[in-house]
CSV table of C-alpha atoms and ligand atoms in Angstrom, one decimal:
chain,number,residue,atom,x,y,z
A,40,MET,CA,125.0,230.8,-53.2
A,41,ARG,CA,126.0,233.8,-52.7
A,42,THR,CA,123.1,234.7,-50.0
A,43,ALA,CA,123.7,231.3,-48.9
A,44,THR,CA,127.8,231.7,-48.0
A,45,LEU,CA,127.0,235.3,-46.7
A,46,ALA,CA,124.4,233.8,-44.2
A,47,LEU,CA,126.3,230.9,-42.8
A,48,THR,CA,129.1,233.1,-42.1
A,49,THR,CA,126.7,235.8,-40.0
A,50,ALA,CA,126.0,232.3,-38.4
A,51,ILE,CA,129.5,230.9,-37.7
A,52,MET,CA,131.1,234.8,-36.2
A,53,ALA,CA,127.8,234.8,-34.2
A,54,ALA,CA,128.0,232.2,-32.7
A,55,THR,CA,131.5,231.7,-32.2
A,56,PRO,CA,133.3,234.4,-29.6
A,57,LEU,CA,135.1,237.1,-31.8
A,58,VAL,CA,139.0,236.2,-30.7
A,59,ALA,CA,141.0,239.1,-32.3
A,60,HIS,CA,144.9,238.7,-32.4
A,61,GLU,CA,145.5,242.0,-34.1
A,62,ALA,CA,144.0,246.0,-34.1
A,63,LEU,CA,143.9,248.7,-35.9
A,64,VAL,CA,143.4,252.1,-34.1
A,65,GLY,CA,142.4,255.6,-33.9
A,66,ALA,CA,143.1,255.2,-38.0
A,67,THR,CA,140.7,257.0,-40.5
A,68,VAL,CA,139.2,254.0,-41.7
A,69,ILE,CA,138.4,254.3,-45.6
A,70,ASP,CA,137.0,250.4,-46.0
A,71,GLY,CA,136.5,250.8,-49.5
A,72,THR,CA,132.6,250.7,-49.8
A,73,GLY,CA,132.1,254.3,-49.7
A,74,ARG,CA,132.5,254.7,-45.9
A,75,ALA,CA,135.1,256.7,-43.7
A,76,ILE,CA,135.3,255.5,-40.2
A,77,GLU,CA,137.0,258.7,-38.3
A,78,ASN,CA,138.5,256.8,-35.2
A,79,GLY,CA,137.8,253.2,-36.9
A,80,VAL,CA,138.8,250.9,-35.7
A,81,VAL,CA,139.8,246.6,-37.9
A,82,LEU,CA,140.0,243.7,-35.5
A,83,VAL,CA,141.4,240.7,-37.4
A,84,ASP,CA,141.4,237.3,-36.2
A,85,GLU,CA,144.1,235.1,-38.2
A,86,ASP,CA,144.4,235.9,-41.5
A,87,ARG,CA,140.1,237.2,-41.6
A,88,ILE,CA,138.8,240.5,-40.9
A,89,ALA,CA,136.5,240.5,-38.4
A,90,CYS,CA,134.8,243.3,-37.5
A,91,VAL,CA,135.1,247.2,-39.0
A,92,GLY,CA,134.0,249.9,-36.9
A,93,THR,CA,133.2,252.5,-34.1
A,94,ALA,CA,135.5,251.7,-30.9
A,95,GLU,CA,131.4,251.5,-30.3
A,96,GLU,CA,130.5,248.5,-32.8
A,97,CYS,CA,133.8,246.4,-32.8
A,98,ALA,CA,134.7,246.3,-28.8
A,99,ILE,CA,138.6,244.6,-28.8
A,100,PRO,CA,138.6,241.8,-27.1
A,101,GLU,CA,141.2,240.9,-23.6
A,102,GLY,CA,144.1,239.9,-25.3
A,103,THR,CA,144.9,241.5,-29.0
A,104,ASN,CA,147.7,242.8,-30.3
A,105,VAL,CA,146.6,246.8,-30.7
A,106,HIS,CA,148.0,249.0,-33.1
A,107,ASP,CA,147.8,252.5,-32.3
A,108,VAL,CA,148.1,254.1,-36.1
A,109,THR,CA,146.2,257.2,-34.7
A,110,GLY,CA,146.2,259.9,-37.7
A,111,SER,CA,146.9,258.0,-40.1
A,112,PHE,CA,144.1,256.1,-43.0
A,113,VAL,CA,143.7,252.8,-43.7
A,114,THR,CA,142.5,251.3,-47.0
A,115,PRO,CA,142.8,248.3,-48.7
A,116,GLY,CA,145.3,246.4,-50.2
A,117,LEU,CA,146.0,247.8,-53.5
A,118,ILE,CA,145.0,245.9,-56.6
A,119,ASP,CA,146.3,246.5,-60.4
A,120,ALA,CA,144.5,244.9,-63.0
A,121,HIS,CA,147.1,244.2,-65.3
A,122,MET,CA,150.9,243.4,-64.8
A,123,HIS,CA,153.2,241.3,-66.2
A,124,PHE,CA,155.2,239.1,-64.6
A,125,ALA,CA,157.3,237.3,-67.2
A,126,GLN,CA,158.9,241.0,-68.3
A,127,THR,CA,161.0,243.1,-65.9
A,128,GLY,CA,160.5,246.8,-66.1
A,129,TRP,CA,163.2,247.2,-68.8
A,130,ILE,CA,164.0,246.9,-71.7
A,131,ASP,CA,166.0,243.4,-71.6
A,132,GLY,CA,162.1,241.8,-70.3
A,133,ARG,CA,161.2,242.6,-74.1
A,134,PRO,CA,163.3,241.9,-76.6
A,135,ASP,CA,161.1,243.0,-79.7
A,136,GLY,CA,161.2,246.9,-78.3
A,137,ILE,CA,165.2,246.2,-78.6
A,138,GLU,CA,167.0,243.5,-78.7
A,139,ASP,CA,170.6,242.6,-77.1
A,140,LYS,CA,170.7,238.5,-76.5
A,141,ARG,CA,175.2,239.4,-76.3
A,142,ILE,CA,174.3,242.0,-72.7
A,143,TYR,CA,170.9,240.0,-71.9
A,144,PRO,CA,170.4,236.4,-73.1
A,145,TYR,CA,166.6,236.2,-72.7
A,146,GLU,CA,166.0,232.2,-71.3
A,147,GLU,CA,168.9,233.1,-68.7
A,148,LEU,CA,166.3,236.0,-68.1
A,149,VAL,CA,163.2,233.6,-68.1
A,150,ASP,CA,165.1,231.0,-65.6
A,151,SER,CA,165.7,233.8,-63.5
A,152,LEU,CA,162.4,235.0,-64.0
A,153,ARG,CA,161.0,231.5,-63.4
A,154,ALA,CA,162.8,230.4,-60.0
A,155,ASP,CA,162.3,233.6,-58.6
A,156,PRO,CA,157.9,234.9,-58.9
A,157,GLY,CA,158.7,236.1,-55.0
A,158,ARG,CA,160.6,239.2,-56.5
A,159,TRP,CA,157.6,240.5,-58.2
A,160,HIS,CA,155.7,239.8,-54.8
A,161,ARG,CA,157.7,242.0,-52.4
A,162,SER,CA,157.9,244.4,-54.2
A,163,TYR,CA,154.4,244.7,-55.0
A,164,LEU,CA,153.2,244.4,-51.0
A,165,CYS,CA,156.1,247.2,-50.1
A,166,SER,CA,154.4,249.7,-52.1
A,167,GLY,CA,151.0,248.5,-51.0
A,168,VAL,CA,149.6,246.6,-53.8
A,169,THR,CA,148.0,243.0,-52.5
A,170,ALA,CA,146.7,241.6,-55.1
A,171,VAL,CA,147.9,241.6,-59.5
A,172,PHE,CA,146.2,240.6,-62.4
A,173,ASP,CA,148.8,238.6,-65.1
A,174,VAL,CA,146.7,239.6,-68.5
A,175,GLY,CA,149.3,237.7,-70.4
A,176,GLY,CA,153.0,235.6,-70.2
A,177,ALA,CA,154.4,232.5,-70.8
A,178,PRO,CA,152.7,229.1,-69.4
A,179,TRP,CA,154.9,229.4,-65.9
A,180,THR,CA,153.1,232.3,-65.0
A,181,VAL,CA,149.9,230.0,-64.9
A,182,THR,CA,150.9,226.9,-63.4
A,183,ASP,CA,153.7,227.6,-61.0
A,184,PRO,CA,152.5,228.1,-57.1
A,185,HIS,CA,153.0,231.5,-57.2
A,186,ALA,CA,149.9,231.7,-58.8
A,187,THR,CA,148.2,228.9,-57.0
A,188,ASP,CA,149.8,228.4,-53.9
A,189,THR,CA,147.4,230.6,-52.0
A,190,ASP,CA,149.2,229.2,-48.1
A,191,TRP,CA,151.8,232.9,-48.7
A,192,VAL,CA,152.1,235.5,-46.6
A,193,ASP,CA,154.6,236.9,-48.4
A,194,ARG,CA,151.8,236.5,-51.9
A,195,VAL,CA,149.8,238.5,-53.4
A,196,HIS,CA,146.6,237.6,-55.0
A,197,VAL,CA,147.4,236.4,-58.2
A,198,LYS,CA,144.7,236.0,-61.7
A,199,ALA,CA,146.4,235.0,-64.6
A,200,ALA,CA,145.4,234.7,-68.3
A,201,GLY,CA,149.1,232.8,-69.5
A,202,PRO,CA,149.3,233.0,-73.6
A,203,LEU,CA,148.2,235.0,-75.9
A,204,ILE,CA,146.4,234.1,-78.4
A,205,THR,CA,147.1,236.6,-80.9
A,206,HIS,CA,147.5,237.0,-85.0
A,207,TYR,CA,150.7,239.7,-84.4
A,208,ASP,CA,153.4,236.6,-84.3
A,209,LEU,CA,156.4,238.2,-81.6
A,210,ASN,CA,157.3,234.8,-81.2
A,211,ARG,CA,160.5,235.6,-83.3
A,212,TYR,CA,161.7,237.9,-81.3
A,213,PHE,CA,162.4,235.2,-78.0
A,214,VAL,CA,163.5,232.9,-79.2
A,215,TYR,CA,163.0,230.3,-77.4
A,216,GLY,CA,165.4,227.5,-77.5
A,217,SER,CA,165.3,225.2,-74.4
A,218,LEU,CA,161.4,227.1,-73.4
A,219,GLU,CA,160.1,226.0,-76.3
A,220,ASP,CA,156.6,224.7,-73.5
A,221,GLN,CA,156.8,228.3,-72.6
A,222,VAL,CA,156.4,229.9,-75.6
A,223,LYS,CA,154.1,233.8,-75.4
A,224,PHE,CA,152.3,233.9,-78.4
A,225,TRP,CA,149.9,231.1,-80.1
A,226,PRO,CA,148.1,231.8,-83.2
A,227,MET,CA,145.0,233.0,-84.2
A,228,GLU,CA,144.8,231.0,-87.7
A,229,SER,CA,141.9,229.3,-87.8
A,230,GLU,CA,138.7,228.6,-85.0
A,231,ALA,CA,139.1,225.0,-84.7
A,232,GLU,CA,142.7,225.4,-84.0
A,233,ILE,CA,141.0,228.5,-81.5
A,234,ARG,CA,139.3,226.2,-79.8
A,235,ALA,CA,141.9,223.4,-78.9
A,236,ASP,CA,144.5,226.6,-78.0
A,237,ILE,CA,141.1,227.3,-75.5
A,238,ALA,CA,140.9,224.2,-74.1
A,239,ARG,CA,144.6,224.0,-73.8
A,240,LEU,CA,144.4,227.1,-71.6
A,241,LYS,CA,141.4,226.2,-69.5
A,242,ALA,CA,143.8,223.3,-68.7
A,243,LEU,CA,146.8,225.1,-67.6
A,244,GLY,CA,144.5,226.4,-65.1
A,245,SER,CA,144.1,229.9,-66.9
A,246,ASP,CA,141.6,233.0,-64.8
A,247,ALA,CA,141.3,234.4,-69.1
A,248,ILE,CA,141.9,234.5,-72.2
A,249,LYS,CA,143.2,237.6,-73.4
A,250,VAL,CA,144.0,238.4,-77.3
A,251,TRP,CA,146.1,240.6,-78.4
A,252,PHE,CA,144.4,242.6,-81.3
A,253,ILE,CA,146.7,244.9,-83.4
A,254,ARG,CA,145.0,247.2,-86.2
A,255,PRO,CA,144.7,244.5,-89.3
A,256,GLU,CA,145.4,245.5,-92.7
A,257,PRO,CA,142.2,246.9,-94.3
A,258,ASP,CA,142.1,243.4,-96.4
A,259,GLU,CA,142.6,241.1,-93.4
A,260,LYS,CA,139.8,243.1,-91.3
A,261,ASP,CA,137.6,240.8,-92.0
A,262,ARG,CA,139.2,237.2,-91.3
A,263,LEU,CA,140.8,238.7,-88.5
A,264,ASP,CA,136.9,240.0,-86.6
A,265,ALA,CA,135.4,236.5,-87.6
A,266,LEU,CA,138.3,235.5,-85.6
A,267,LEU,CA,137.7,237.7,-82.8
A,268,MET,CA,134.2,236.1,-82.7
A,269,ALA,CA,135.2,232.8,-82.6
A,270,VAL,CA,137.7,233.5,-79.9
A,271,GLY,CA,134.4,234.8,-78.3
A,272,ALA,CA,133.0,232.4,-78.4
A,273,ALA,CA,135.0,229.3,-77.4
A,274,ALA,CA,135.6,231.7,-74.2
A,275,THR,CA,132.6,231.7,-72.9
A,276,ALA,CA,132.1,227.5,-74.3
A,277,ASN,CA,134.7,227.3,-71.3
A,278,GLY,CA,133.3,229.4,-68.6
A,279,LEU,CA,136.4,231.9,-69.4
A,280,PRO,CA,135.8,235.9,-69.7
A,281,LEU,CA,137.5,237.0,-72.7
A,282,ILE,CA,140.2,240.1,-72.5
A,283,VAL,CA,141.9,242.5,-75.5
A,284,HIS,CA,144.1,244.0,-76.3
A,285,ALA,CA,143.2,246.2,-78.6
A,286,THR,CA,143.9,249.9,-78.5
A,287,GLU,CA,142.0,251.1,-81.8
A,288,LEU,CA,138.6,252.5,-81.1
A,289,GLU,CA,137.2,250.1,-84.2
A,290,GLY,CA,139.1,247.1,-82.8
A,291,ALA,CA,138.1,248.2,-79.4
A,292,LYS,CA,134.4,247.6,-80.4
A,293,THR,CA,135.1,244.3,-82.2
A,294,ALA,CA,136.3,242.8,-79.1
A,295,LEU,CA,133.0,243.5,-77.3
A,296,LYS,CA,131.0,242.6,-79.6
A,297,ALA,CA,132.6,239.7,-79.7
A,298,GLY,CA,131.9,239.8,-75.7
A,299,ALA,CA,134.8,240.8,-74.2
A,300,LYS,CA,134.6,241.4,-70.7
A,301,MET,CA,137.7,243.4,-70.4
A,302,LEU,CA,139.7,246.3,-72.2
A,303,VAL,CA,142.8,246.1,-71.4
A,304,HIS,CA,144.4,248.8,-72.6
A,305,SER,CA,142.1,253.5,-72.9
A,306,VAL,CA,141.4,253.9,-76.0
A,307,ASP,CA,143.7,255.9,-77.4
A,308,ASP,CA,143.7,256.5,-81.8
A,309,GLU,CA,140.2,259.0,-81.0
A,310,PRO,CA,137.9,259.6,-79.1
A,311,VAL,CA,135.1,256.6,-78.4
A,312,ASP,CA,131.6,257.0,-79.4
A,313,GLN,CA,128.2,256.4,-78.3
A,314,GLU,CA,128.3,252.9,-79.6
A,315,PHE,CA,131.2,252.2,-77.7
A,316,ILE,CA,129.8,252.9,-74.8
A,317,ASP,CA,126.8,251.0,-75.1
A,318,LEU,CA,128.2,247.9,-75.7
A,319,LEU,CA,130.7,249.0,-73.0
A,320,LEU,CA,127.8,248.6,-70.8
A,321,ALA,CA,126.3,245.7,-72.3
A,322,ASN,CA,128.9,243.6,-71.7
A,323,ASP,CA,130.1,245.2,-67.3
A,324,ALA,CA,133.1,245.4,-69.4
A,325,THR,CA,135.6,246.8,-67.6
A,326,TYR,CA,138.3,249.5,-68.4
A,327,ALA,CA,141.6,248.9,-68.1
A,328,PRO,CA,143.3,252.4,-69.2
A,329,THR,CA,146.8,251.7,-68.6
A,330,LEU,CA,148.0,256.0,-69.6
A,331,ILE,CA,151.9,255.8,-67.6
A,332,ALA,CA,153.1,252.7,-70.2
A,333,GLY,CA,153.6,254.1,-73.4
A,334,LEU,CA,155.1,257.5,-72.3
A,335,ASN,CA,157.3,255.0,-70.0
A,336,TRP,CA,159.0,252.9,-73.3
A,337,GLY,CA,159.6,256.1,-74.7
A,338,ARG,CA,161.8,257.5,-71.6
A,339,ALA,CA,163.5,254.5,-71.9
A,340,VAL,CA,164.3,254.3,-75.1
A,341,LEU,CA,165.9,258.1,-75.1
A,342,ALA,CA,167.1,257.0,-71.3
A,343,VAL,CA,169.5,254.0,-73.3
A,344,ALA,CA,169.9,257.0,-77.1
A,345,THR,CA,171.2,259.6,-74.5
A,346,GLY,CA,173.2,257.8,-72.4
A,347,GLU,CA,171.1,259.4,-69.4
A,348,ALA,CA,169.7,256.9,-66.9
A,349,ALA,CA,165.9,257.5,-66.4
A,350,ALA,CA,165.0,259.1,-62.7
A,351,LEU,CA,163.2,256.0,-61.1
A,352,ASP,CA,159.9,256.7,-59.4
A,353,ASP,CA,160.1,254.3,-56.4
A,354,PRO,CA,159.7,256.9,-53.3
A,355,ASN,CA,159.4,253.1,-51.4
A,356,MET,CA,162.5,251.9,-53.0
A,357,CYS,CA,160.5,248.9,-53.9
A,358,VAL,CA,162.7,248.0,-56.6
A,359,ASP,CA,165.8,245.5,-56.4
A,360,GLN,CA,169.0,245.7,-56.8
A,361,GLN,CA,168.8,243.7,-60.5
A,362,LEU,CA,166.5,245.9,-61.7
A,363,PHE,CA,168.3,249.0,-60.0
A,364,ASP,CA,171.4,248.5,-61.6
A,365,ARG,CA,169.9,248.3,-65.4
A,366,ILE,CA,168.2,250.5,-65.8
A,367,ASN,CA,171.0,253.1,-64.7
A,368,ASP,CA,173.9,251.1,-67.3
A,369,PRO,CA,171.3,252.6,-70.2
A,370,THR,CA,174.3,252.3,-72.0
A,371,ALA,CA,174.3,248.6,-72.0
A,372,LEU,CA,171.6,248.8,-75.1
A,373,GLN,CA,173.5,251.7,-77.1
A,374,PRO,CA,174.9,249.4,-79.6
A,375,ALA,CA,171.4,247.4,-80.2
A,376,LEU,CA,169.3,250.2,-80.7
A,377,GLU,CA,171.8,251.4,-82.9
A,378,GLU,CA,171.0,248.5,-85.1
A,379,ARG,CA,167.1,248.7,-84.3
A,380,THR,CA,166.9,252.4,-85.4
A,381,GLY,CA,169.9,252.2,-87.6
A,382,GLY,CA,171.0,255.5,-85.9
A,383,ARG,CA,167.6,256.9,-86.2
A,384,VAL,CA,166.6,257.2,-82.2
A,385,SER,CA,164.1,259.9,-82.4
A,386,PRO,CA,161.4,258.4,-84.1
A,387,PHE,CA,161.5,255.2,-82.6
A,388,ALA,CA,161.2,256.8,-79.0
A,389,MET,CA,158.5,258.9,-80.7
A,390,GLY,CA,156.4,256.3,-81.8
A,391,MET,CA,157.1,254.6,-78.5
A,392,ILE,CA,156.0,257.0,-76.6
A,393,GLY,CA,152.6,257.6,-78.6
A,394,ALA,CA,153.0,261.7,-78.7
A,395,GLY,CA,151.5,264.0,-77.2
A,396,ARG,CA,147.8,263.1,-79.2
A,397,GLU,CA,147.6,260.2,-77.3
A,398,GLU,CA,148.0,261.2,-73.9
A,399,VAL,CA,145.1,263.6,-74.1
A,400,ILE,CA,142.6,261.2,-75.7
A,401,MET,CA,143.3,258.4,-73.2
A,402,ALA,CA,142.6,261.2,-71.3
A,403,GLN,CA,139.4,261.9,-72.9
A,404,ASN,CA,138.2,258.9,-72.9
A,405,LEU,CA,138.2,257.6,-68.9
A,406,ARG,CA,136.4,260.7,-68.6
A,407,THR,CA,133.6,259.4,-71.9
A,408,VAL,CA,134.0,256.4,-69.7
A,409,ARG,CA,133.4,257.5,-65.9
A,410,ASN,CA,130.7,260.1,-67.1
A,411,ALA,CA,129.7,256.3,-68.6
A,412,GLY,CA,129.2,255.0,-65.7
A,413,GLY,CA,131.1,252.7,-67.1
A,414,HIS,CA,133.6,249.9,-64.5
A,415,ILE,CA,137.0,251.4,-64.6
A,416,VAL,CA,140.1,249.9,-62.5
A,417,MET,CA,143.5,251.0,-61.6
A,418,ALA,CA,146.2,248.8,-64.2
A,419,THR,CA,149.6,250.0,-65.0
A,420,ASP,CA,150.6,247.5,-67.2
A,421,ALA,CA,153.5,246.7,-65.3
A,422,GLY,CA,156.5,245.1,-66.8
A,423,ASN,CA,157.3,246.9,-69.6
A,424,PRO,CA,159.8,249.0,-70.2
A,425,LEU,CA,159.7,251.8,-66.4
A,426,THR,CA,156.1,250.4,-65.5
A,427,LEU,CA,158.2,249.2,-62.3
A,428,HIS,CA,156.4,246.4,-60.8
A,429,GLY,CA,154.5,247.8,-57.5
A,430,PRO,CA,155.6,251.9,-57.7
A,431,SER,CA,154.0,252.2,-60.4
A,432,VAL,CA,150.9,252.1,-59.2
A,433,TYR,CA,151.4,255.8,-57.7
A,434,ASN,CA,152.0,257.3,-61.4
A,435,GLU,CA,148.9,255.8,-62.5
A,436,MET,CA,146.5,256.9,-60.0
A,437,GLU,CA,148.1,260.3,-60.1
A,438,ALA,CA,147.4,260.3,-63.7
A,439,MET,CA,143.7,258.9,-63.8
A,440,GLU,CA,143.4,262.6,-61.2
A,441,ALA,CA,145.1,264.2,-63.8
A,442,ALA,CA,142.9,263.0,-66.2
A,443,GLY,CA,139.5,264.5,-64.5
A,444,MET,CA,138.5,261.2,-62.3
A,445,THR,CA,138.6,262.4,-57.9
A,446,PRO,CA,140.6,260.3,-55.5
A,447,ASP,CA,137.6,258.5,-54.4
A,448,GLU,CA,136.8,257.1,-57.5
A,449,ILE,CA,140.2,256.4,-57.5
A,450,ILE,CA,140.2,254.6,-54.8
A,451,HIS,CA,137.1,252.5,-55.9
A,452,ALA,CA,139.3,252.5,-59.4
A,453,ALA,CA,142.3,250.2,-57.4
A,454,THR,CA,139.9,249.0,-54.7
A,455,LEU,CA,136.5,247.1,-55.0
A,456,ALA,CA,136.5,247.1,-59.0
A,457,GLY,CA,140.1,245.4,-59.8
A,458,ALA,CA,138.6,242.9,-57.0
A,459,GLN,CA,135.7,242.3,-59.1
A,460,THR,CA,137.3,242.3,-62.1
A,461,MET,CA,139.5,239.6,-61.0
A,462,GLY,CA,136.5,237.3,-59.2
A,463,LEU,CA,137.8,238.3,-56.6
A,464,ALA,CA,135.4,240.2,-54.4
A,465,GLU,CA,134.1,237.9,-51.3
A,466,GLU,CA,137.8,237.6,-51.1
A,467,ILE,CA,139.5,241.3,-51.1
A,468,GLY,CA,138.7,244.8,-52.5
A,469,THR,CA,137.1,246.0,-48.8
A,470,LEU,CA,137.6,246.2,-45.3
A,471,GLU,CA,134.7,243.6,-44.3
A,472,ALA,CA,134.2,241.3,-41.4
A,473,GLY,CA,135.0,238.1,-43.2
A,474,LYS,CA,137.3,239.1,-45.9
A,475,SER,CA,141.2,238.1,-46.1
A,476,ALA,CA,142.8,240.5,-43.6
A,477,ASP,CA,145.1,242.5,-46.9
A,478,LEU,CA,145.1,246.8,-46.0
A,479,ILE,CA,147.5,249.3,-46.2
A,480,VAL,CA,148.7,252.8,-43.4
A,481,LEU,CA,149.2,255.4,-44.7
A,482,SER,CA,150.1,258.7,-42.8
A,483,GLU,CA,148.3,261.3,-45.4
A,484,ASP,CA,144.7,261.8,-46.5
A,485,PRO,CA,144.4,260.0,-49.9
A,486,ARG,CA,141.2,262.0,-50.4
A,487,GLN,CA,142.8,264.3,-50.7
A,488,THR,CA,145.3,263.3,-53.4
A,489,VAL,CA,145.9,260.2,-54.3
A,490,ARG,CA,149.6,261.1,-54.5
A,491,ASN,CA,149.1,260.8,-50.5
A,492,PHE,CA,149.1,257.0,-51.5
A,493,ARG,CA,153.3,257.5,-51.9
A,494,SER,CA,153.1,258.1,-47.9
A,495,LEU,CA,152.7,254.5,-47.1
A,496,THR,CA,153.6,253.3,-43.1
A,497,GLN,CA,152.7,249.4,-42.7
A,498,VAL,CA,150.9,246.9,-45.5
A,499,MET,CA,149.2,244.1,-43.7
A,500,ARG,CA,148.9,240.7,-46.3
A,501,LYS,CA,146.7,237.6,-44.7
A,502,GLY,CA,146.7,239.5,-41.0
A,503,VAL,CA,150.6,240.0,-40.9
A,504,LEU,CA,151.3,243.2,-40.4
A,505,LYS,CA,155.1,244.8,-41.2
A,506,THR,CA,156.9,248.8,-41.9
A,507,GLN,CA,156.8,249.5,-44.6
A,508,GLU,CA,160.8,249.7,-43.2
A,509,GLU,CA,160.3,246.1,-43.2
A,510,LEU,CA,159.7,245.6,-47.2
A,511,ARG,CA,162.5,247.0,-48.6
A,512,VAL,CA,164.6,245.8,-50.7
A,513,ARG,CA,167.2,248.2,-51.4
B,203,LIG,ZN1,150.3,244.4,-71.2
């Protein structure tokens, strides 16, 4: 099938005179396949890449709009393989953490997020991200046009899992009221119910079956392990990948035995062992480290506790004014934090941070998975407090580099590897003829350090090139 499609594309391109509408010239083109072309050319025909190569390989047709980006670096658009459209990047989107509906009524918040999901599409494009995987949220994150309409240049590519199947019920915190059809957490109680829920998710249009699998009490372990296996079997029967939140080694192994195609977080309780690696590789499963989200949760709680706003890591001005204002008014949530913790803020904050031990283990496990040849993606868990839609990709990639991955490995994780995990490798992830014209231009070389992804100057989505200044939201 794949071969036939490629052959057809090649035949059409050979028969049709090349009409490129845009060309970028003079940059070092890091095309995502492992090739870097000095003084390269990228030709774009409408929303597709027409040619990537040297000036000799890609002759520029007459009438092309040529952009001289000499001295710059061009890469594929970045891909965040773990985020949530139904969360904001602040505590107001996580009433299970600290809730105060007097200040931030949850129904109003969800209505506003649903009414304008373009908010997060804008902040992603502003940061150089052109595709995201929403790995869990209310049904609208799957069904609404922002996820289903592909004919929109101001939108990033979206794959979405929708409601989470879980034994760990948090629905009580989210108070649905008028949002009764928008319940996020679906119970994992019996095999019959699981089969029915997965059929419903398939009908909604979910791209994956997400399970939230929290360490079971010992007397519950056998029952819940069996239910997770049932989810895996039903997901497979419906042709949908199983993706699992299981941050403990035992739970992660159970998830892989159930057929998981993606672990949406690091294993953070102990070093992974050979059995884990064997299971991960046998499934060709994706490992999404999400190194920064826990620490950011802790920073958010401490900001509320101290009343001192957290430093915002948003070098390209992609966080919009409403979110900016809420993050800069942490005192609003102080009464709720006092109620939640009975005044004992520090243990709560440290629980959120996960302390240093988990940070060290996550870095160690990332190296172990990398050394074993595991499939690693760049994934932020954006939408959680202070893990910002868009700019958090810089911090996440820097954490991957600090953990020992090379810039080239991280560039792969943030482009082609993410596209493969999303099932979009034919469409995005590399700069190759026929793919969607989604790319970014940097003034500094990301192969030196991924910190240089901050030096974003231009973003092209579907062949439309914009300067970073045009994409700023404040
Ligand atoms: Zn998440």
